[in-house]
Amino acid sequence: MLKFIRGKGQQPSAERQRLQKELFGYRKTAQHGFPHKPSALAYDPVSRLMAIGTQTGAIKVFGQPGVEFYGQHTLVNNSAAELNVQLLEWVYGTGRVLSLTAANQLILWEPAGTTLVPIKTLPFDGKLKKVSSLCCSLNKDLVWIGTEGGNIYQFDLKSFSVREPVIYHDVVLEQVPPSYKLNPGAIESIRQLPNALNKLLIAYNRGLCVLWDLETSAVERAFIAPGHGQSVGLYVNSTGSEFNWYHADGSYATWSITSGEPPKNVNYVPYGPDPCKSINRLYQGKRGNNDVIVFSGGMPRSAYGDHNCVSVHGSDGKKVCLDFTSKVIDFFVTYKKENSEAVQVLIVLLEEELCAYDLTDPQVSAIKAPYLHSVHASAVTCNYLASQVSQSVYERILRAGDEQDIEYSSIDWPIMGGVLPEEPALSDESEEAVKEYEILLTGHEDGSVKFWDCTGVVLKPIYNFKTASVFGHENQDDFPADTSAEQVDESEPPFRKAGLFDPYSDDPRLAVKKIALCPETGQLIVGGTAGQIVIADFEGDAVERNALKFSSMNLVSDRDGFVWKGHDQLNVRAQLLEEDAQPVGEHGVNITGVLQVLPPASITCLALQAHWGVVSGGTAHGLVLFDFKNFVPVFHRCTLNPNDLTGAGEQLSRRKSFKKSLRESFRKLRKGRSTRNNPSNQVPTTLEARPVERQIEARSTDDGMGSMVRCLLFAKTYITNVNITSPTLWSATNASTVSVFLLHLPPTQTAATAQPSVSGSSTPQLPRRISAQLAKEIQLKHRAPVVGISIFDQTGSPVDQFGSGVNGVPPHRLLIASEEQFKVFSLPQLKPINKYKLTANEGARIRRIHFGSFSCRVPHELLQSLQGSSPTKSTRSHDAGDANTSLASAAGAGELYREMALICLTNMGDIMVLSVPELKRQLNVAAVRREDINGISSLCFTNAGEALYMMSSSELQRLALATSKVVQPMGGVEVEPLQNEELEATLQSNEDEDSDKEGETNEGAASTGAAVSEAPVPKERAKTLELTIDSNGPILTNGIGSGNSPNRANETITSSIGDITVDSVRDHLNTTTTTLCSTTTEETVGRLSVLSTQTNQTHTSVNMKDIPDFNIPNLMDLAPKSNTTETSTSSVVIKSVITSISHEKTNGESEPVTTKTTTHEESQF
């Protein structure tokens, strides 16, 4: 009872709560990789920006590396068509982009901070029919909208309404030659002449093209395609003197604008004479004095109709047909100058990747794009994040990667729009001088490991390590030389394999399951599906390279009854193992050897200690310890139950306990919550049950689930006595058995600097072998699978992150995290100190744990008061460690305070931050959707409190949990103001009327009326943005579609400045609830200044008379506006920004949800 009262009564002090807000803060930051299911592409040659739209409603804009903007369409009528982006059109040079969705909605987007905000929406009603094409005027004031019905509407961007005159197809038909008697069909393409802005070139579907004069509203000239071939589109050259017209039968022709006569080669089919597929897009330009035509599609229908191709044909006879492995969505060509014909770069958007090619080179060589890399070129099978990689190791990896990039063109990347803020100068502190890197390693199905530099906003591929070349048959035939630069086929079309996306793997056993990289030495260990462990290093040419070595270790050699029924092991190529064989590996990388674990089951965990020269691997049958410097096995241990080699009994008993668990759960629910805390009612087997998804029927029966080794850890800690640290290996299994092995290292290998001789079999080396013995074993009573082991010192820093020779501050403590609870033990006594039952309390299971470093600047007085109340915390602020020297601290006066904390991910997608060793919860956020199993299983943490996970098969989402380390796009784009003076005057006069009737909505407004009522929004948003920038407010979170995600509870609230607090604002508004959760349309809030969110079930109306205390001139400018259709927007500024935007719920309910966001000036996010 005392324990219960004491446990409930200890609330954190006010100082601690203030510190929590300064240290911990959750936000989604950057997105890496390639957008999922892209559907539209647009390029702005004036601003040099590229936009990509997807079927899931995302819009991503890219400029120079580091300039990125994300936007997200939202559901209004709960129709998926509202998300599917079909067309994108830039308003050239303004930074704004128009999107057309499959639901026939036109939306204008504008960059605000680092996010794209939808500032105006125009839903089309039935009479306008389906939109088929868009063309934005070069004067930036109009958009011409072509429809399936054949009419063209002029859309005014300033008033966001359709204006007269409409170009009707029957008016056009009256003025074309009488020989053309068809209904012209849909508008396929509209182009404004660059040399005569008052003239439009319009292509209709059924072989008609007209030159339309906007001033006289008449057809100046008509062009009729012979045979009335179905049109697809137009390309007008930069001088406006001629145009290319391309068709659905695979033909194209170059017409002169000044003459209506058809050209001589009007039916030219580049891949004829057989029937060909449609040409979908075409560009023309010049390479030197030769003409170049670039087009997609046009393949002979019967022979090559299934190929996805983009062809580059030069008038000098040089032809290349780039044959891609995924569907071509769209492409564009950049030119050297804005109005020149000289082609520069071809950029192709495919379904699974983005490819770029150098058109100035007749060979059309590939370009390595700086971003949008396809992470899943081969399916990703595992993720590993190497945190705080040293500069020397990073440079060695970079050098090895440069060798792989030799065949790429060196032409400059053309998409260089936007501006990046200047890099802040490094402070004089010595600790800032050490540059450390975050490297993400992705293991793939084809046996390759890709290294990605994820230190900054841009995810850069720096090296591709391939293991497949080590394994295979006697001959080398199945690994042909790279022929990508040569033509594959002598016949027409001149195919060339293009793109990196290759989803097919020759052998599923090659798939990479686990990776370990030493951030200080560059030692790399890769574990695969068939029990193979490949050992490599980035020493390069620095050390003497020897032929490949091979060793195997059998875990079940002493078990006579064991029969392995799974796949065979992979065979290392025999010629690689010969005495005089060449060393394996590429320039800068050396594959030293392969260790085969038998039976060849998948590697389930890896641990590496490069300073000791040892690696340990675990499978479903046990674990092995291997000395890779001398290349000799140290020991192996089988974890199978000797009485039950099939593992069937294990699974049966699990099913029994699952039933028992259900019974117990219902009993507990009946008795009520209070009995849960009564120890007498605790049944040991209550939480033993496996989750149902664990019993995979396809698994072979001899893979005993309980015997699987789940985690391994090397640590130098106190295991024999309190005074001396010993090298140890810790292992834990699915059945909650934790084993401690004491390692005896030869003296030379204990020091990190020693490099023992590699000749492991020579006589003098024999007495110097590493040995190991079982020291202690722990069996946890609840027998849940152990997901992580960590040993930390008094400051909370993990011992395994320290450099060689550093033991940290004694005493050491051991943390064992099972799926159901955390438990802290003392060392060396192994007495339980503390535990945190997650499953019993919250029903979630632990998936992954990591230690992160959190820091902030705190005033000296706060530090003093903390030192008085909590000595361990104050120690932490000074001694927290060598492992965390690279953290940039928040600006502002005060001392740098550091704290280590435990971060954990649950199977519900929640991330928790717990203090150590108290295990008190500091932060709890819903980070990943609970349905997203791939996202949860792929999430990995950095040492600085960041996380990365796969948000789709090709994209990575980055999260920040610390306020001190936030990596997000900081670039910006200059946005031209939208309104003209008349409109602004109108808005000013309307503001007084609107403030009187702020809560009212006019139900019966037409769509044009809606457009007018929405007009004030950009002005307000522009002012809000200005204010945010001027006050150095927090950088905003990028918009991500969260769908109908669960409540994001417990987000940190930032306190406001001076006397104005969140509470005082709540008192003024009077209607706000205190529920802290972000709405389903988190991204549409635009992140204008989002730090904390509060939802409200009613429209929030702020009355100016209620807020007499604030003398702020901008307050009246931002008077609330109400919207007559879907959204009503109201903005108010209090000291910094308090914005409140109301949305309809995405699940189709009619009740509006108002999201209220509060920011202040000093929070350093």
PDB file of C-alpha atoms in Angstrom, residues 609-820:
ATOM      1  CA  GLN A 609      33.350  -5.270 -31.385  1.00  0.00           C
ATOM      2  CA  ALA A 610      35.998  -4.175 -33.853  1.00  0.00           C
ATOM      3  CA  HIS A 611      38.559  -3.174 -31.195  1.00  0.00           C
ATOM      4  CA  TRP A 612      38.561  -6.719 -29.828  1.00  0.00           C
ATOM      5  CA  GLY A 613      38.393  -8.247 -33.305  1.00  0.00           C
ATOM      6  CA  VAL A 614      35.291 -10.328 -32.563  1.00  0.00           C
ATOM      7  CA  VAL A 615      31.855 -10.728 -34.091  1.00  0.00           C
ATOM      8  CA  SER A 616      28.885 -12.661 -32.737  1.00  0.00           C
ATOM      9  CA  GLY A 617      25.862 -13.870 -34.707  1.00  0.00           C
ATOM     10  CA  GLY A 618      22.597 -15.429 -33.597  1.00  0.00           C
ATOM     11  CA  THR A 619      20.103 -17.665 -35.405  1.00  0.00           C
ATOM     12  CA  ALA A 620      16.991 -19.586 -34.386  1.00  0.00           C
ATOM     13  CA  HIS A 621      19.263 -22.370 -33.116  1.00  0.00           C
ATOM     14  CA  GLY A 622      21.894 -20.554 -31.062  1.00  0.00           C
ATOM     15  CA  LEU A 623      24.793 -18.156 -31.238  1.00  0.00           C
ATOM     16  CA  VAL A 624      28.406 -18.149 -32.445  1.00  0.00           C
ATOM     17  CA  LEU A 625      31.419 -16.052 -31.425  1.00  0.00           C
ATOM     18  CA  PHE A 626      34.115 -15.595 -34.041  1.00  0.00           C
ATOM     19  CA  ASP A 627      37.567 -13.978 -33.975  1.00  0.00           C
ATOM     20  CA  PHE A 628      37.740 -12.297 -37.390  1.00  0.00           C
ATOM     21  CA  LYS A 629      41.232 -10.842 -36.972  1.00  0.00           C
ATOM     22  CA  ASN A 630      42.797 -14.301 -36.632  1.00  0.00           C
ATOM     23  CA  PHE A 631      39.864 -15.838 -38.524  1.00  0.00           C
ATOM     24  CA  VAL A 632      39.214 -18.610 -36.012  1.00  0.00           C
ATOM     25  CA  PRO A 633      35.990 -19.683 -34.236  1.00  0.00           C
ATOM     26  CA  VAL A 634      35.909 -18.917 -30.485  1.00  0.00           C
ATOM     27  CA  PHE A 635      32.835 -20.809 -29.318  1.00  0.00           C
ATOM     28  CA  HIS A 636      29.229 -21.657 -30.194  1.00  0.00           C
ATOM     29  CA  ARG A 637      26.198 -22.322 -28.028  1.00  0.00           C
ATOM     30  CA  CYS A 638      23.019 -24.118 -29.052  1.00  0.00           C
ATOM     31  CA  THR A 639      19.850 -22.719 -27.524  1.00  0.00           C
ATOM     32  CA  LEU A 640      17.480 -25.468 -28.677  1.00  0.00           C
ATOM     33  CA  ASN A 641      15.605 -27.369 -25.996  1.00  0.00           C
ATOM     34  CA  PRO A 642      17.418 -30.769 -25.840  1.00  0.00           C
ATOM     35  CA  ASN A 643      14.186 -32.630 -24.962  1.00  0.00           C
ATOM     36  CA  ASP A 644      12.225 -31.223 -27.853  1.00  0.00           C
ATOM     37  CA  LEU A 645      14.304 -30.694 -30.976  1.00  0.00           C
ATOM     38  CA  THR A 646      11.289 -29.984 -33.161  1.00  0.00           C
ATOM     39  CA  GLY A 647      10.068 -27.111 -31.034  1.00  0.00           C
ATOM     40  CA  ALA A 648       6.489 -28.413 -31.370  1.00  0.00           C
ATOM     41  CA  GLY A 649       5.995 -28.784 -27.630  1.00  0.00           C
ATOM     42  CA  GLU A 650       7.054 -25.173 -27.187  1.00  0.00           C
ATOM     43  CA  GLN A 651       4.362 -23.970 -29.558  1.00  0.00           C
ATOM     44  CA  LEU A 652       1.681 -26.187 -28.025  1.00  0.00           C
ATOM     45  CA  SER A 653       2.382 -24.876 -24.553  1.00  0.00           C
ATOM     46  CA  ARG A 654       2.222 -21.381 -25.940  1.00  0.00           C
ATOM     47  CA  ARG A 655      -1.280 -21.986 -27.272  1.00  0.00           C
ATOM     48  CA  LYS A 656      -2.394 -23.304 -23.902  1.00  0.00           C
ATOM     49  CA  SER A 657      -1.076 -20.238 -22.122  1.00  0.00           C
ATOM     50  CA  PHE A 658      -2.774 -18.007 -24.686  1.00  0.00           C
ATOM     51  CA  LYS A 659      -6.192 -19.446 -23.706  1.00  0.00           C
ATOM     52  CA  LYS A 660      -5.294 -19.130 -20.060  1.00  0.00           C
ATOM     53  CA  SER A 661      -4.242 -15.541 -20.677  1.00  0.00           C
ATOM     54  CA  LEU A 662      -7.589 -14.698 -22.254  1.00  0.00           C
ATOM     55  CA  ARG A 663      -9.440 -16.182 -19.298  1.00  0.00           C
ATOM     56  CA  GLU A 664      -7.290 -14.192 -16.887  1.00  0.00           C
ATOM     57  CA  SER A 665      -7.815 -11.002 -18.884  1.00  0.00           C
ATOM     58  CA  PHE A 666     -11.588 -11.304 -18.677  1.00  0.00           C
ATOM     59  CA  ARG A 667     -11.411 -12.015 -14.954  1.00  0.00           C
ATOM     60  CA  LYS A 668      -9.320  -8.894 -14.457  1.00  0.00           C
ATOM     61  CA  LEU A 669     -11.751  -6.787 -16.465  1.00  0.00           C
ATOM     62  CA  ARG A 670     -14.618  -7.990 -14.274  1.00  0.00           C
ATOM     63  CA  LYS A 671     -12.818  -7.300 -11.024  1.00  0.00           C
ATOM     64  CA  GLY A 672     -11.953  -3.786 -12.059  1.00  0.00           C
ATOM     65  CA  ARG A 673      -8.779  -1.811 -12.274  1.00  0.00           C
ATOM     66  CA  SER A 674      -7.919  -1.700  -8.555  1.00  0.00           C
ATOM     67  CA  THR A 675      -7.044  -5.383  -8.281  1.00  0.00           C
ATOM     68  CA  ARG A 676      -4.326  -5.033 -10.909  1.00  0.00           C
ATOM     69  CA  ASN A 677      -2.041  -3.475  -8.359  1.00  0.00           C
ATOM     70  CA  ASN A 678      -2.640  -6.222  -5.781  1.00  0.00           C
ATOM     71  CA  PRO A 679       0.314  -8.645  -5.922  1.00  0.00           C
ATOM     72  CA  SER A 680      -1.764 -11.575  -4.632  1.00  0.00           C
ATOM     73  CA  ASN A 681      -3.839 -11.617  -7.808  1.00  0.00           C
ATOM     74  CA  GLN A 682      -0.911 -11.622 -10.197  1.00  0.00           C
ATOM     75  CA  VAL A 683      -0.851 -14.806 -12.258  1.00  0.00           C
ATOM     76  CA  PRO A 684       2.616 -15.452 -13.704  1.00  0.00           C
ATOM     77  CA  THR A 685       1.275 -16.791 -16.986  1.00  0.00           C
ATOM     78  CA  THR A 686      -1.123 -13.935 -17.651  1.00  0.00           C
ATOM     79  CA  LEU A 687       1.064 -12.148 -20.182  1.00  0.00           C
ATOM     80  CA  GLU A 688       2.979 -15.107 -21.539  1.00  0.00           C
ATOM     81  CA  ALA A 689       0.871 -15.592 -24.645  1.00  0.00           C
ATOM     82  CA  ARG A 690       2.377 -15.032 -28.063  1.00  0.00           C
ATOM     83  CA  PRO A 691       0.594 -12.551 -30.246  1.00  0.00           C
ATOM     84  CA  VAL A 692      -1.361 -14.471 -32.859  1.00  0.00           C
ATOM     85  CA  GLU A 693       0.692 -13.186 -35.762  1.00  0.00           C
ATOM     86  CA  ARG A 694       3.810 -14.894 -34.378  1.00  0.00           C
ATOM     87  CA  GLN A 695       2.548 -18.407 -35.105  1.00  0.00           C
ATOM     88  CA  ILE A 696       3.512 -18.457 -38.766  1.00  0.00           C
ATOM     89  CA  GLU A 697       2.455 -21.804 -40.184  1.00  0.00           C
ATOM     90  CA  ALA A 698       4.973 -21.669 -43.032  1.00  0.00           C
ATOM     91  CA  ARG A 699       7.897 -21.764 -40.593  1.00  0.00           C
ATOM     92  CA  SER A 700       9.606 -25.164 -40.507  1.00  0.00           C
ATOM     93  CA  THR A 701       8.754 -27.062 -37.319  1.00  0.00           C
ATOM     94  CA  ASP A 702      12.336 -27.408 -36.144  1.00  0.00           C
ATOM     95  CA  ASP A 703      12.686 -23.647 -35.792  1.00  0.00           C
ATOM     96  CA  GLY A 704      11.800 -23.552 -32.096  1.00  0.00           C
ATOM     97  CA  MET A 705      10.494 -20.049 -31.466  1.00  0.00           C
ATOM     98  CA  GLY A 706      11.809 -19.912 -27.909  1.00  0.00           C
ATOM     99  CA  SER A 707      15.361 -20.771 -28.932  1.00  0.00           C
ATOM    100  CA  MET A 708      15.770 -17.834 -31.321  1.00  0.00           C
ATOM    101  CA  VAL A 709      18.549 -15.463 -30.261  1.00  0.00           C
ATOM    102  CA  ARG A 710      17.017 -11.979 -30.337  1.00  0.00           C
ATOM    103  CA  CYS A 711      19.841  -9.711 -29.219  1.00  0.00           C
ATOM    104  CA  LEU A 712      23.594  -9.730 -28.650  1.00  0.00           C
ATOM    105  CA  LEU A 713      25.772  -7.121 -26.935  1.00  0.00           C
ATOM    106  CA  PHE A 714      29.514  -6.703 -26.338  1.00  0.00           C
ATOM    107  CA  ALA A 715      30.344  -4.608 -23.274  1.00  0.00           C
ATOM    108  CA  LYS A 716      33.246  -4.009 -20.926  1.00  0.00           C
ATOM    109  CA  THR A 717      31.581  -3.998 -17.531  1.00  0.00           C
ATOM    110  CA  TYR A 718      31.668  -5.179 -13.919  1.00  0.00           C
ATOM    111  CA  ILE A 719      30.642  -8.828 -13.989  1.00  0.00           C
ATOM    112  CA  THR A 720      33.133 -10.623 -11.690  1.00  0.00           C
ATOM    113  CA  ASN A 721      33.618  -7.916  -9.044  1.00  0.00           C
ATOM    114  CA  VAL A 722      32.989  -4.236  -8.373  1.00  0.00           C
ATOM    115  CA  ASN A 723      36.516  -3.016  -9.071  1.00  0.00           C
ATOM    116  CA  ILE A 724      37.550  -4.526 -12.402  1.00  0.00           C
ATOM    117  CA  THR A 725      35.743  -4.351 -15.724  1.00  0.00           C
ATOM    118  CA  SER A 726      35.838  -7.433 -17.932  1.00  0.00           C
ATOM    119  CA  PRO A 727      35.003  -7.888 -21.620  1.00  0.00           C
ATOM    120  CA  THR A 728      31.656  -9.682 -21.863  1.00  0.00           C
ATOM    121  CA  LEU A 729      29.158 -10.920 -24.438  1.00  0.00           C
ATOM    122  CA  TRP A 730      25.451 -10.820 -23.534  1.00  0.00           C
ATOM    123  CA  SER A 731      22.826 -12.817 -25.399  1.00  0.00           C
ATOM    124  CA  ALA A 732      19.055 -13.124 -24.989  1.00  0.00           C
ATOM    125  CA  THR A 733      16.474 -15.395 -26.557  1.00  0.00           C
ATOM    126  CA  ASN A 734      12.780 -15.453 -27.358  1.00  0.00           C
ATOM    127  CA  ALA A 735      12.184 -17.417 -24.135  1.00  0.00           C
ATOM    128  CA  SER A 736      13.583 -14.639 -21.902  1.00  0.00           C
ATOM    129  CA  THR A 737      16.885 -16.420 -21.201  1.00  0.00           C
ATOM    130  CA  VAL A 738      19.757 -13.934 -20.814  1.00  0.00           C
ATOM    131  CA  SER A 739      23.284 -15.390 -20.830  1.00  0.00           C
ATOM    132  CA  VAL A 740      26.523 -13.594 -19.901  1.00  0.00           C
ATOM    133  CA  PHE A 741      29.801 -14.859 -21.329  1.00  0.00           C
ATOM    134  CA  LEU A 742      33.151 -13.750 -19.940  1.00  0.00           C
ATOM    135  CA  LEU A 743      35.715 -13.185 -22.705  1.00  0.00           C
ATOM    136  CA  HIS A 744      39.460 -13.615 -22.201  1.00  0.00           C
ATOM    137  CA  LEU A 745      41.302 -11.419 -24.672  1.00  0.00           C
ATOM    138  CA  PRO A 746      45.034 -11.622 -25.375  1.00  0.00           C
ATOM    139  CA  PRO A 747      46.763  -8.454 -24.088  1.00  0.00           C
ATOM    140  CA  THR A 748      47.603  -7.124 -27.553  1.00  0.00           C
ATOM    141  CA  GLN A 749      44.005  -7.259 -28.681  1.00  0.00           C
ATOM    142  CA  THR A 750      42.618  -5.481 -25.656  1.00  0.00           C
ATOM    143  CA  ALA A 751      44.204  -2.233 -26.839  1.00  0.00           C
ATOM    144  CA  ALA A 752      42.405  -0.604 -29.705  1.00  0.00           C
ATOM    145  CA  THR A 753      45.603   0.390 -31.471  1.00  0.00           C
ATOM    146  CA  ALA A 754      47.071  -3.105 -31.683  1.00  0.00           C
ATOM    147  CA  GLN A 755      46.973  -4.791 -35.060  1.00  0.00           C
ATOM    148  CA  PRO A 756      47.731  -8.493 -34.538  1.00  0.00           C
ATOM    149  CA  SER A 757      49.079 -10.562 -37.386  1.00  0.00           C
ATOM    150  CA  VAL A 758      46.392 -11.987 -39.616  1.00  0.00           C
ATOM    151  CA  SER A 759      48.057 -15.363 -40.090  1.00  0.00           C
ATOM    152  CA  GLY A 760      45.744 -17.184 -37.693  1.00  0.00           C
ATOM    153  CA  SER A 761      47.129 -20.704 -38.245  1.00  0.00           C
ATOM    154  CA  SER A 762      50.807 -19.992 -37.517  1.00  0.00           C
ATOM    155  CA  THR A 763      52.289 -21.612 -34.408  1.00  0.00           C
ATOM    156  CA  PRO A 764      53.178 -18.508 -32.323  1.00  0.00           C
ATOM    157  CA  GLN A 765      49.539 -17.334 -32.474  1.00  0.00           C
ATOM    158  CA  LEU A 766      47.986 -20.461 -30.950  1.00  0.00           C
ATOM    159  CA  PRO A 767      48.386 -19.556 -27.263  1.00  0.00           C
ATOM    160  CA  ARG A 768      47.015 -16.073 -27.961  1.00  0.00           C
ATOM    161  CA  ARG A 769      43.508 -17.147 -28.886  1.00  0.00           C
ATOM    162  CA  ILE A 770      40.391 -15.471 -27.485  1.00  0.00           C
ATOM    163  CA  SER A 771      38.384 -17.730 -25.196  1.00  0.00           C
ATOM    164  CA  ALA A 772      34.954 -17.417 -23.598  1.00  0.00           C
ATOM    165  CA  GLN A 773      33.077 -19.037 -20.752  1.00  0.00           C
ATOM    166  CA  LEU A 774      29.514 -18.805 -19.456  1.00  0.00           C
ATOM    167  CA  ALA A 775      29.568 -16.535 -16.396  1.00  0.00           C
ATOM    168  CA  LYS A 776      25.916 -15.996 -15.451  1.00  0.00           C
ATOM    169  CA  GLU A 777      22.456 -16.730 -16.717  1.00  0.00           C
ATOM    170  CA  ILE A 778      19.175 -14.925 -15.999  1.00  0.00           C
ATOM    171  CA  GLN A 779      15.723 -16.401 -16.670  1.00  0.00           C
ATOM    172  CA  LEU A 780      12.954 -13.806 -16.628  1.00  0.00           C
ATOM    173  CA  LYS A 781       9.765 -15.219 -15.132  1.00  0.00           C
ATOM    174  CA  HIS A 782       7.311 -13.853 -17.688  1.00  0.00           C
ATOM    175  CA  ARG A 783       9.273 -15.515 -20.542  1.00  0.00           C
ATOM    176  CA  ALA A 784       8.471 -12.829 -23.106  1.00  0.00           C
ATOM    177  CA  PRO A 785      10.953 -12.397 -25.977  1.00  0.00           C
ATOM    178  CA  VAL A 786      13.821 -10.040 -25.104  1.00  0.00           C
ATOM    179  CA  VAL A 787      14.100  -7.243 -27.671  1.00  0.00           C
ATOM    180  CA  GLY A 788      17.094  -5.372 -26.259  1.00  0.00           C
ATOM    181  CA  ILE A 789      19.905  -5.416 -23.697  1.00  0.00           C
ATOM    182  CA  SER A 790      21.904  -2.382 -22.704  1.00  0.00           C
ATOM    183  CA  ILE A 791      24.448  -1.593 -20.016  1.00  0.00           C
ATOM    184  CA  PHE A 792      24.720   2.033 -18.961  1.00  0.00           C
ATOM    185  CA  ASP A 793      26.810   3.950 -16.454  1.00  0.00           C
ATOM    186  CA  GLN A 794      25.702   6.392 -13.770  1.00  0.00           C
ATOM    187  CA  THR A 795      25.123   9.187 -16.311  1.00  0.00           C
ATOM    188  CA  GLY A 796      22.863   6.935 -18.356  1.00  0.00           C
ATOM    189  CA  SER A 797      25.324   6.624 -21.254  1.00  0.00           C
ATOM    190  CA  PRO A 798      25.473   3.156 -22.864  1.00  0.00           C
ATOM    191  CA  VAL A 799      28.827   1.491 -22.232  1.00  0.00           C
ATOM    192  CA  ASP A 800      29.008   0.037 -25.747  1.00  0.00           C
ATOM    193  CA  GLN A 801      28.995   3.567 -27.256  1.00  0.00           C
ATOM    194  CA  PHE A 802      32.182   4.560 -25.418  1.00  0.00           C
ATOM    195  CA  GLY A 803      35.529   4.458 -27.164  1.00  0.00           C
ATOM    196  CA  SER A 804      38.157   1.897 -26.259  1.00  0.00           C
ATOM    197  CA  GLY A 805      39.588   2.261 -22.771  1.00  0.00           C
ATOM    198  CA  VAL A 806      36.668   4.377 -21.474  1.00  0.00           C
ATOM    199  CA  ASN A 807      34.478   2.653 -18.908  1.00  0.00           C
ATOM    200  CA  GLY A 808      32.152   5.498 -17.962  1.00  0.00           C
ATOM    201  CA  VAL A 809      31.167   6.508 -14.443  1.00  0.00           C
ATOM    202  CA  PRO A 810      30.588   3.519 -12.123  1.00  0.00           C
ATOM    203  CA  PRO A 811      28.336   1.893 -11.054  1.00  0.00           C
ATOM    204  CA  HIS A 812      27.096   0.198 -14.212  1.00  0.00           C
ATOM    205  CA  ARG A 813      23.510  -0.960 -14.548  1.00  0.00           C
ATOM    206  CA  LEU A 814      21.904  -3.514 -16.833  1.00  0.00           C
ATOM    207  CA  LEU A 815      18.657  -2.854 -18.709  1.00  0.00           C
ATOM    208  CA  ILE A 816      16.779  -5.844 -20.108  1.00  0.00           C
ATOM    209  CA  ALA A 817      13.838  -4.913 -22.336  1.00  0.00           C
ATOM    210  CA  SER A 818      11.451  -7.742 -23.120  1.00  0.00           C
ATOM    211  CA  GLU A 819       8.388  -7.283 -25.298  1.00  0.00           C
ATOM    212  CA  GLU A 820       6.344  -6.642 -22.174  1.00  0.00           C
TER     213      GLU A 820
END
